[in-house]
CSV table of N, CA and C in Angstrom, one decimal:
chain,number,residue,atom,x,y,z
A,564,UNK,N,-5.3,-10.3,16.4
A,564,UNK,CA,-5.4,-11.1,15.6
A,564,UNK,C,-4.0,-11.1,15.1
A,565,UNK,N,-3.7,-12.0,14.2
A,565,UNK,CA,-2.8,-12.5,13.4
A,565,UNK,C,-2.3,-11.5,12.7
A,566,UNK,N,-1.6,-10.9,12.1
A,566,UNK,CA,-0.9,-10.1,11.0
A,566,UNK,C,0.4,-10.7,10.4
A,567,UNK,N,0.7,-10.9,9.5
A,567,UNK,CA,1.9,-10.8,8.5
A,567,UNK,C,2.1,-9.3,7.5
A,568,UNK,N,3.5,-9.7,7.4
A,568,UNK,CA,3.6,-8.2,5.9
A,568,UNK,C,3.1,-8.8,4.6
A,569,UNK,N,2.6,-8.0,4.0
A,569,UNK,CA,1.5,-8.2,3.1
A,569,UNK,C,2.8,-7.5,2.1
A,570,UNK,N,2.7,-6.8,2.1
A,570,UNK,CA,3.6,-5.5,1.0
A,570,UNK,C,4.4,-4.0,1.6
A,571,UNK,N,5.4,-4.0,1.4
A,571,UNK,CA,5.7,-2.7,1.6
A,571,UNK,C,5.4,-2.1,0.2
A,572,UNK,N,5.3,-0.5,0.5
A,572,UNK,CA,4.9,0.6,0.0
A,572,UNK,C,5.8,1.6,-0.3
A,573,UNK,N,6.4,2.1,-1.5
A,573,UNK,CA,7.9,2.9,-1.9
A,573,UNK,C,7.4,3.8,-2.9
A,574,UNK,N,7.1,4.9,-2.6
A,574,UNK,CA,6.7,6.3,-3.4
A,574,UNK,C,8.2,6.5,-4.3
A,575,UNK,N,7.7,6.6,-5.6
A,575,UNK,CA,8.9,7.2,-6.3
A,575,UNK,C,8.4,8.8,-6.9
A,576,UNK,N,9.3,9.4,-7.5
A,576,UNK,CA,9.4,9.8,-8.4
A,576,UNK,C,9.3,9.9,-10.4
A,577,UNK,N,9.8,8.9,-10.5
A,577,UNK,CA,9.8,8.2,-12.2
A,577,UNK,C,9.5,6.5,-11.8
A,578,UNK,N,8.4,6.0,-12.6
A,578,UNK,CA,8.4,5.0,-12.1
A,578,UNK,C,8.8,4.5,-13.4
A,579,UNK,N,9.3,4.7,-14.0
A,579,UNK,CA,9.6,3.7,-15.7
A,579,UNK,C,11.0,3.7,-15.1
A,580,UNK,N,12.5,4.3,-14.1
A,580,UNK,CA,13.4,4.6,-13.9
A,580,UNK,C,13.5,3.3,-12.7
A,581,UNK,N,12.3,3.8,-11.6
A,581,UNK,CA,12.2,2.5,-10.7
A,581,UNK,C,12.5,1.1,-10.9
A,582,UNK,N,11.2,1.0,-12.1
A,582,UNK,CA,11.3,-0.4,-12.1
A,582,UNK,C,12.6,-1.0,-13.2
A,583,UNK,N,12.8,-0.1,-13.6
A,583,UNK,CA,14.4,-1.0,-14.2
A,583,UNK,C,14.6,-1.3,-12.8
A,584,UNK,N,15.5,-0.5,-12.4
A,584,UNK,CA,16.3,-0.5,-11.0
A,584,UNK,C,15.3,-2.0,-9.8
A,585,UNK,N,14.2,-1.9,-10.0
A,585,UNK,CA,14.3,-3.6,-9.2
A,585,UNK,C,14.1,-4.5,-10.2
A,586,UNK,N,14.2,-4.7,-11.1
A,586,UNK,CA,14.0,-5.4,-12.2
A,586,UNK,C,15.4,-5.6,-12.5
A,587,UNK,N,15.8,-4.7,-13.0
A,587,UNK,CA,17.5,-5.3,-13.7
A,587,UNK,C,18.6,-5.4,-12.4
A,588,UNK,N,18.7,-4.3,-11.5
A,588,UNK,CA,19.7,-4.3,-10.5
A,588,UNK,C,18.9,-5.5,-8.9
A,589,UNK,N,18.4,-5.3,-8.6
A,589,UNK,CA,17.6,-6.0,-7.7
A,589,UNK,C,17.1,-7.7,-8.1
A,590,UNK,N,16.6,-7.7,-9.1
A,590,UNK,CA,16.3,-9.0,-9.9
A,590,UNK,C,15.2,-9.5,-9.0
A,591,UNK,N,13.9,-8.3,-9.5
A,591,UNK,CA,12.1,-8.6,-8.8
A,591,UNK,C,12.0,-8.7,-9.9
A,592,UNK,N,10.4,-9.2,-10.3
A,592,UNK,CA,9.9,-9.9,-11.3
A,592,UNK,C,8.7,-9.2,-11.6
A,593,UNK,N,8.3,-7.7,-12.6
A,593,UNK,CA,7.6,-7.3,-12.0
A,593,UNK,C,6.1,-7.9,-12.6
A,594,UNK,N,4.9,-8.0,-11.7
A,594,UNK,CA,3.6,-9.0,-12.1
A,594,UNK,C,2.7,-7.8,-12.3
A,595,UNK,N,2.6,-6.8,-12.1
A,595,UNK,CA,1.5,-5.8,-12.6
A,595,UNK,C,1.8,-4.4,-12.8
A,596,UNK,N,1.2,-3.2,-13.8
A,596,UNK,CA,2.0,-2.2,-13.5
A,596,UNK,C,0.5,-1.2,-13.6
A,597,UNK,N,0.0,-1.0,-13.2
A,597,UNK,CA,-1.4,0.0,-13.3
A,597,UNK,C,-1.5,1.1,-13.0
A,598,UNK,N,-2.7,1.8,-13.4
A,598,UNK,CA,-3.0,3.2,-12.8
A,598,UNK,C,-4.2,3.7,-12.1
A,599,UNK,N,-4.3,4.0,-11.0
A,599,UNK,CA,-5.7,4.7,-10.4
A,599,UNK,C,-5.4,5.3,-10.4
A,600,UNK,N,-6.8,6.4,-10.4
A,600,UNK,CA,-7.0,7.5,-10.8
A,600,UNK,C,-7.8,7.8,-9.9
A,601,UNK,N,-8.3,6.9,-8.7
A,601,UNK,CA,-9.8,6.8,-7.7
A,601,UNK,C,-9.0,8.0,-6.6
A,602,UNK,N,-10.1,8.9,-6.2
A,602,UNK,CA,-9.6,9.7,-5.7
A,602,UNK,C,-9.2,9.8,-3.8
A,603,UNK,N,-8.2,10.5,-3.7
A,603,UNK,CA,-7.0,9.8,-3.0
A,603,UNK,C,-6.3,8.3,-3.1
A,604,UNK,N,-6.5,8.5,-4.6
A,604,UNK,CA,-5.1,7.9,-4.7
A,604,UNK,C,-4.2,8.2,-5.8
A,605,UNK,N,-5.0,8.2,-7.1
A,605,UNK,CA,-4.1,9.2,-8.4
A,605,UNK,C,-2.7,8.6,-8.4
A,606,UNK,N,-2.7,7.4,-8.5
A,606,UNK,CA,-1.2,7.0,-8.8
A,606,UNK,C,-1.0,5.9,-9.5
A,607,UNK,N,0.8,5.8,-10.2
A,607,UNK,CA,0.1,5.2,-11.3
A,607,UNK,C,1.8,3.6,-10.1
A,608,UNK,N,1.6,2.3,-10.2
A,608,UNK,CA,1.7,1.2,-9.0
A,608,UNK,C,2.1,0.3,-10.0
A,609,UNK,N,3.8,-0.1,-9.5
A,609,UNK,CA,4.2,-1.1,-9.6
A,609,UNK,C,4.6,-2.1,-9.4
A,610,UNK,N,3.5,-3.5,-9.4
A,610,UNK,CA,3.8,-4.2,-8.2
A,610,UNK,C,5.3,-5.6,-9.1
A,611,UNK,N,5.9,-5.8,-7.3
A,611,UNK,CA,6.7,-6.9,-8.0
A,611,UNK,C,7.1,-7.5,-7.5
A,612,UNK,N,7.3,-8.9,-7.2
A,612,UNK,CA,7.6,-10.3,-6.6
A,612,UNK,C,9.2,-10.6,-6.3
A,613,UNK,N,9.8,-9.6,-5.3
A,613,UNK,CA,10.9,-10.2,-4.4
A,613,UNK,C,11.2,-11.6,-4.1
A,614,UNK,N,11.7,-12.5,-4.4
A,614,UNK,CA,11.6,-13.7,-4.2
A,614,UNK,C,10.6,-14.2,-3.0
A,615,UNK,N,9.6,-13.9,-3.1
A,615,UNK,CA,8.5,-14.5,-2.6
A,615,UNK,C,8.0,-12.8,-1.4
A,616,UNK,N,8.2,-12.2,-1.3
A,616,UNK,CA,7.8,-10.8,-0.7
A,616,UNK,C,7.3,-9.9,-1.8
A,617,UNK,N,6.6,-9.1,-1.5
A,617,UNK,CA,5.9,-7.6,-2.3
A,617,UNK,C,6.1,-6.4,-2.4
A,618,UNK,N,6.7,-5.7,-3.6
A,618,UNK,CA,7.1,-4.2,-2.8
A,618,UNK,C,5.9,-3.7,-4.3
A,619,UNK,N,5.7,-2.1,-3.3
A,619,UNK,CA,4.7,-1.7,-4.6
A,619,UNK,C,5.3,-0.3,-4.4
A,620,UNK,N,5.5,0.1,-5.9
A,620,UNK,CA,6.0,1.4,-6.4
A,620,UNK,C,4.9,2.1,-6.5
A,621,UNK,N,5.2,3.2,-6.0
A,621,UNK,CA,4.0,4.3,-6.3
A,621,UNK,C,4.1,5.8,-6.6
A,622,UNK,N,4.3,6.1,-7.4
A,622,UNK,CA,4.4,7.6,-8.3
A,622,UNK,C,2.9,8.3,-8.6
A,623,UNK,N,3.0,9.3,-7.9
A,623,UNK,CA,1.8,9.9,-8.4
A,623,UNK,C,1.4,10.8,-9.6
A,624,UNK,N,0.6,10.7,-9.6
A,624,UNK,CA,-0.2,10.9,-11.4
A,624,UNK,C,-1.0,12.7,-11.2
A,625,UNK,N,-1.0,13.0,-10.5
A,625,UNK,CA,-1.3,14.3,-9.9
A,625,UNK,C,-0.5,15.0,-8.9
A,626,UNK,N,0.3,16.1,-9.3
A,626,UNK,CA,1.0,16.4,-8.6
A,626,UNK,C,0.1,17.4,-7.4
A,627,UNK,N,-0.7,17.5,-7.8
A,627,UNK,CA,-1.7,18.6,-6.5
A,627,UNK,C,-2.6,18.1,-5.6
A,628,UNK,N,-3.1,17.0,-5.6
A,628,UNK,CA,-3.9,16.1,-5.0
A,628,UNK,C,-4.2,14.5,-4.8
A,629,UNK,N,-3.1,13.9,-5.2
A,629,UNK,CA,-2.1,12.5,-5.1
A,629,UNK,C,-1.5,12.8,-3.6
A,630,UNK,N,-1.7,11.8,-2.9
A,630,UNK,CA,-1.3,11.6,-1.7
A,630,UNK,C,0.5,11.0,-1.9
A,631,UNK,N,0.9,10.6,-2.7
A,631,UNK,CA,1.6,10.0,-3.1
A,631,UNK,C,2.8,11.6,-3.7
A,632,UNK,N,2.1,11.9,-3.8
A,632,UNK,CA,3.0,13.7,-4.4
A,632,UNK,C,3.2,14.3,-2.8
A,633,UNK,N,1.7,14.1,-2.2
A,633,UNK,CA,2.6,15.4,-0.9
A,633,UNK,C,3.3,14.6,0.0
A,634,UNK,N,3.1,12.9,0.3
A,634,UNK,CA,4.4,12.6,0.6
A,634,UNK,C,5.5,12.9,0.5
A,635,UNK,N,5.4,12.8,-0.6
A,635,UNK,CA,7.2,12.8,-1.5
A,635,UNK,C,7.6,14.4,-1.4
A,636,UNK,N,6.4,15.1,-1.1
A,636,UNK,CA,7.0,17.0,-1.0
A,636,UNK,C,7.3,16.9,0.5
A,637,UNK,N,6.7,16.3,0.9
A,637,UNK,CA,7.2,16.5,2.6
A,637,UNK,C,8.4,15.5,3.5
A,638,UNK,N,8.1,14.5,2.5
A,638,UNK,CA,9.6,13.5,3.3
A,638,UNK,C,10.2,13.3,2.3
A,639,UNK,N,10.6,13.4,1.6
A,639,UNK,CA,11.0,12.7,-0.1
A,639,UNK,C,10.5,11.0,-1.0
A,640,UNK,N,10.7,10.7,-1.7
A,640,UNK,CA,10.7,9.4,-2.1
A,640,UNK,C,11.5,8.4,-1.1
A,641,UNK,N,11.3,6.9,-1.1
A,641,UNK,CA,11.5,6.3,-0.2
A,641,UNK,C,10.0,5.4,0.7
A,642,UNK,N,10.0,4.8,1.5
A,642,UNK,CA,9.2,4.0,2.0
A,642,UNK,C,8.2,4.6,2.3
A,643,UNK,N,6.9,4.7,1.7
A,643,UNK,CA,5.3,5.1,2.1
A,643,UNK,C,4.8,4.2,3.4
A,644,UNK,N,4.6,3.0,2.8
A,644,UNK,CA,3.9,2.6,3.8
A,644,UNK,C,4.2,1.3,3.9
A,645,UNK,N,3.8,0.3,5.6
A,645,UNK,CA,4.1,-1.0,5.1
A,645,UNK,C,2.7,-1.7,5.6
A,646,UNK,N,2.1,-2.4,4.8
A,646,UNK,CA,0.8,-3.3,5.0
A,646,UNK,C,1.0,-4.1,5.6
A,647,UNK,N,0.1,-4.8,6.2
A,647,UNK,CA,-0.1,-6.3,7.2
A,647,UNK,C,-1.2,-6.4,6.5
A,648,UNK,N,-1.2,-8.0,6.6
A,648,UNK,CA,-2.8,-8.9,5.8
A,648,UNK,C,-3.1,-9.6,7.2
A,649,UNK,N,-4.0,-9.2,7.2
A,649,UNK,CA,-5.4,-9.6,8.1
A,649,UNK,C,-5.9,-10.7,7.8
A,650,UNK,N,-6.7,-11.6,8.7
A,650,UNK,CA,-7.2,-12.0,8.4
A,650,UNK,C,-9.0,-11.9,8.3
A,651,UNK,N,-9.6,-10.8,8.5
A,651,UNK,CA,-10.7,-10.0,8.6
A,651,UNK,C,-10.9,-8.5,8.6
A,652,UNK,N,-10.4,-8.6,6.7
A,652,UNK,CA,-9.8,-6.5,8.0
A,652,UNK,C,-11.8,-5.7,9.0
A,653,UNK,N,-12.6,-6.6,8.6
A,653,UNK,CA,-13.6,-5.5,9.6
A,653,UNK,C,-13.7,-5.9,10.8
A,654,UNK,N,-13.2,-7.5,11.2
A,654,UNK,CA,-12.6,-7.4,12.5
A,654,UNK,C,-11.2,-6.6,13.5
A,655,UNK,N,-10.5,-7.0,12.1
A,655,UNK,CA,-9.2,-5.8,12.5
A,655,UNK,C,-9.5,-4.3,13.3
A,656,UNK,N,-10.3,-3.5,12.3
A,656,UNK,CA,-10.5,-2.5,12.6
A,656,UNK,C,-11.7,-2.8,14.0
A,657,UNK,N,-12.1,-3.4,14.1
A,657,UNK,CA,-13.1,-3.0,15.1
A,657,UNK,C,-11.9,-3.4,16.3
A,658,UNK,N,-10.5,-4.4,16.5
A,658,UNK,CA,-10.1,-4.6,17.3
A,658,UNK,C,-9.0,-2.7,17.7
A,659,UNK,N,-9.1,-2.4,16.2
A,659,UNK,CA,-8.1,-1.7,16.6
A,659,UNK,C,-9.2,-0.3,17.0
A,660,UNK,N,-10.7,-0.2,17.0
A,660,UNK,CA,-11.2,0.6,17.6
A,660,UNK,C,-11.5,0.7,19.0
A,661,UNK,N,-11.8,-0.5,19.1
A,661,UNK,CA,-11.1,-1.1,21.3
A,661,UNK,C,-9.8,-0.8,21.7
A,662,UNK,N,-8.8,-0.7,20.4
A,662,UNK,CA,-7.4,-0.1,21.6
A,662,UNK,C,-6.9,1.3,21.4
A,663,UNK,N,-8.5,1.8,20.3
A,663,UNK,CA,-7.9,3.7,20.5
A,663,UNK,C,-6.7,3.9,19.3
A,664,UNK,N,-7.0,2.8,18.6
A,664,UNK,CA,-6.5,3.4,16.6
A,664,UNK,C,-7.8,4.3,16.4
A,665,UNK,N,-7.3,4.4,15.3
A,665,UNK,CA,-7.9,5.5,14.6
A,665,UNK,C,-7.2,5.3,12.8
A,666,UNK,N,-8.5,5.0,12.5
A,666,UNK,CA,-7.9,4.7,10.9
A,666,UNK,C,-8.5,5.0,10.7
A,667,UNK,N,-8.3,5.9,8.6
A,667,UNK,CA,-8.7,7.2,8.1
A,667,UNK,C,-9.5,6.2,7.1
A,668,UNK,N,-10.5,6.4,7.6
A,668,UNK,CA,-11.9,5.7,7.3
A,668,UNK,C,-11.8,6.3,5.9
A,669,UNK,N,-11.9,7.0,4.9
A,669,UNK,CA,-11.7,7.7,3.6
A,669,UNK,C,-10.8,7.1,2.4
A,670,UNK,N,-9.9,6.1,3.6
A,670,UNK,CA,-9.1,5.4,2.7
A,670,UNK,C,-9.6,3.2,2.6
A,671,UNK,N,-10.7,3.7,3.1
A,671,UNK,CA,-11.5,2.1,2.7
A,671,UNK,C,-11.8,2.1,1.3
A,672,UNK,N,-10.8,0.8,1.3
A,672,UNK,CA,-11.4,0.2,-0.8
A,672,UNK,C,-11.2,-0.9,-0.3
A,673,UNK,N,-11.5,-0.9,-2.0
A,673,UNK,CA,-11.0,-2.3,-2.5
A,673,UNK,C,-9.8,-2.3,-4.0
A,674,UNK,N,-9.1,-2.9,-4.3
A,674,UNK,CA,-8.5,-2.1,-4.6
A,674,UNK,C,-8.8,-3.2,-5.8
A,675,UNK,N,-7.9,-2.5,-7.6
A,675,UNK,CA,-8.1,-3.5,-9.0
A,675,UNK,C,-8.1,-5.3,-8.3
A,676,UNK,N,-7.1,-5.8,-7.6
A,676,UNK,CA,-7.0,-6.6,-7.8
A,676,UNK,C,-8.0,-7.5,-6.4
A,677,UNK,N,-8.9,-7.0,-5.6
A,677,UNK,CA,-9.9,-7.6,-4.8
A,677,UNK,C,-8.8,-7.1,-3.1
A,678,UNK,N,-8.7,-6.5,-3.0
A,678,UNK,CA,-7.8,-6.2,-1.6
A,678,UNK,C,-8.4,-5.3,-1.1
A,679,UNK,N,-9.3,-5.6,0.1
A,679,UNK,CA,-9.7,-4.4,0.6
A,679,UNK,C,-9.2,-3.7,1.3
A,680,UNK,N,-8.8,-2.9,2.1
A,680,UNK,CA,-7.4,-1.9,2.6
A,680,UNK,C,-8.0,-0.7,3.4
A,681,UNK,N,-6.7,-0.8,4.6
A,681,UNK,CA,-7.6,0.7,5.6
A,681,UNK,C,-6.2,1.1,5.9
A,682,UNK,N,-5.7,2.4,5.8
A,682,UNK,CA,-4.4,3.0,6.6
A,682,UNK,C,-5.1,3.6,7.8
A,683,UNK,N,-4.2,3.6,8.7
A,683,UNK,CA,-4.6,3.8,10.4
A,683,UNK,C,-3.7,4.8,10.2
A,684,UNK,N,-3.9,5.5,11.5
A,684,UNK,CA,-4.5,7.2,11.2
A,684,UNK,C,-2.7,7.5,11.5
A,685,UNK,N,-1.5,8.1,10.8
A,685,UNK,CA,-0.1,8.3,11.8
A,685,UNK,C,-0.1,8.9,12.6
A,686,UNK,N,-0.7,9.4,13.2
A,686,UNK,CA,-0.6,9.6,14.6
A,686,UNK,C,-0.8,9.1,15.6
A,687,UNK,N,-1.7,7.7,15.7
A,687,UNK,CA,-1.9,6.7,16.7
A,687,UNK,C,-0.4,5.4,16.4
A,688,UNK,N,0.2,5.4,15.7
A,688,UNK,CA,1.3,4.8,14.9
A,688,UNK,C,2.7,5.6,15.1
A,689,UNK,N,3.3,6.2,15.4
A,689,UNK,CA,4.4,6.8,16.2
A,689,UNK,C,4.8,7.5,14.4
A,690,UNK,N,3.6,7.6,13.4
A,690,UNK,CA,4.1,8.1,12.1
A,690,UNK,C,4.7,7.7,11.1
A,691,UNK,N,4.7,6.5,11.5
A,691,UNK,CA,5.0,5.4,10.2
A,691,UNK,C,2.9,5.5,9.7
A,692,UNK,N,3.3,5.0,8.6
A,692,UNK,CA,2.1,4.6,7.5
A,692,UNK,C,1.5,3.5,8.1
A,693,UNK,N,0.5,3.4,8.6
A,693,UNK,CA,0.7,1.6,8.3
A,693,UNK,C,-1.0,1.4,7.4
A,694,UNK,N,-1.1,-0.4,6.6
A,694,UNK,CA,-2.2,-0.2,5.7
A,694,UNK,C,-2.6,-1.7,6.6
A,695,UNK,N,-3.8,-1.9,6.8
A,695,UNK,CA,-4.4,-3.1,7.0
A,695,UNK,C,-5.7,-3.7,6.0
A,696,UNK,N,-5.1,-4.9,5.7
A,696,UNK,CA,-5.6,-5.5,4.3
A,696,UNK,C,-5.9,-7.0,4.3
A,697,UNK,N,-7.1,-6.9,3.1
A,697,UNK,CA,-7.3,-8.7,3.4
A,697,UNK,C,-7.7,-9.0,2.1
A,698,UNK,N,-7.8,-10.1,2.3
A,698,UNK,CA,-8.1,-10.3,0.3
A,698,UNK,C,-9.9,-11.3,0.8
A,699,UNK,N,-11.0,-10.8,0.4
A,699,UNK,CA,-12.1,-11.9,1.1
A,699,UNK,C,-11.8,-13.2,-0.1
A,700,UNK,N,-12.5,-13.7,0.1
A,700,UNK,CA,-12.7,-15.0,-1.0
A,700,UNK,C,-11.9,-15.9,-1.4
A,701,UNK,N,-10.7,-15.2,-1.0
A,701,UNK,CA,-9.3,-15.0,-1.5
A,701,UNK,C,-8.2,-16.0,-1.2
A,702,UNK,N,-7.7,-17.6,-0.5
A,702,UNK,CA,-7.1,-17.5,0.7
A,702,UNK,C,-5.7,-17.7,0.3
A,703,UNK,N,-5.1,-17.2,-0.8
A,703,UNK,CA,-4.0,-17.5,-1.0
A,703,UNK,C,-4.0,-15.5,-1.3
A,704,UNK,N,-2.6,-14.7,-1.2
A,704,UNK,CA,-2.5,-13.6,-2.0
A,704,UNK,C,-2.3,-13.4,-2.7
A,705,UNK,N,-2.8,-12.8,-3.6
A,705,UNK,CA,-2.9,-12.2,-5.3
A,705,UNK,C,-2.0,-11.4,-5.2
A,706,UNK,N,-2.1,-10.5,-6.3
A,706,UNK,CA,-0.7,-9.9,-7.2
A,706,UNK,C,-1.5,-8.6,-5.5
């Protein structure tokens, strides 16, 4: 199955300061800023267009249960995950299972922009957090 990079997620401590950097220094365009209090997300997210590529800045909203807070505590701020867009997430998950790659089933969800996503088990990806995603009913990548 074809995979293309959809976005890169970056864990940050101070979302406002990071937005200023990505806008004023790197020249990105802020596309959206929203908060997700969903269990297992608990983050404030800023989505940037960087000359056709997307970056998501992720700041924890709960320092005890947010996976972003745990990531920052363990590894520090920086690249959190790389998301790969697939044509069909269900088929991609089946393909992963056939290849012996596990997913984190509790991360399967649809975000605010209609992106279906799931994270692969980092134990099977050499430690890199990898997201697979698709956009059902939408042939172009939205936010």
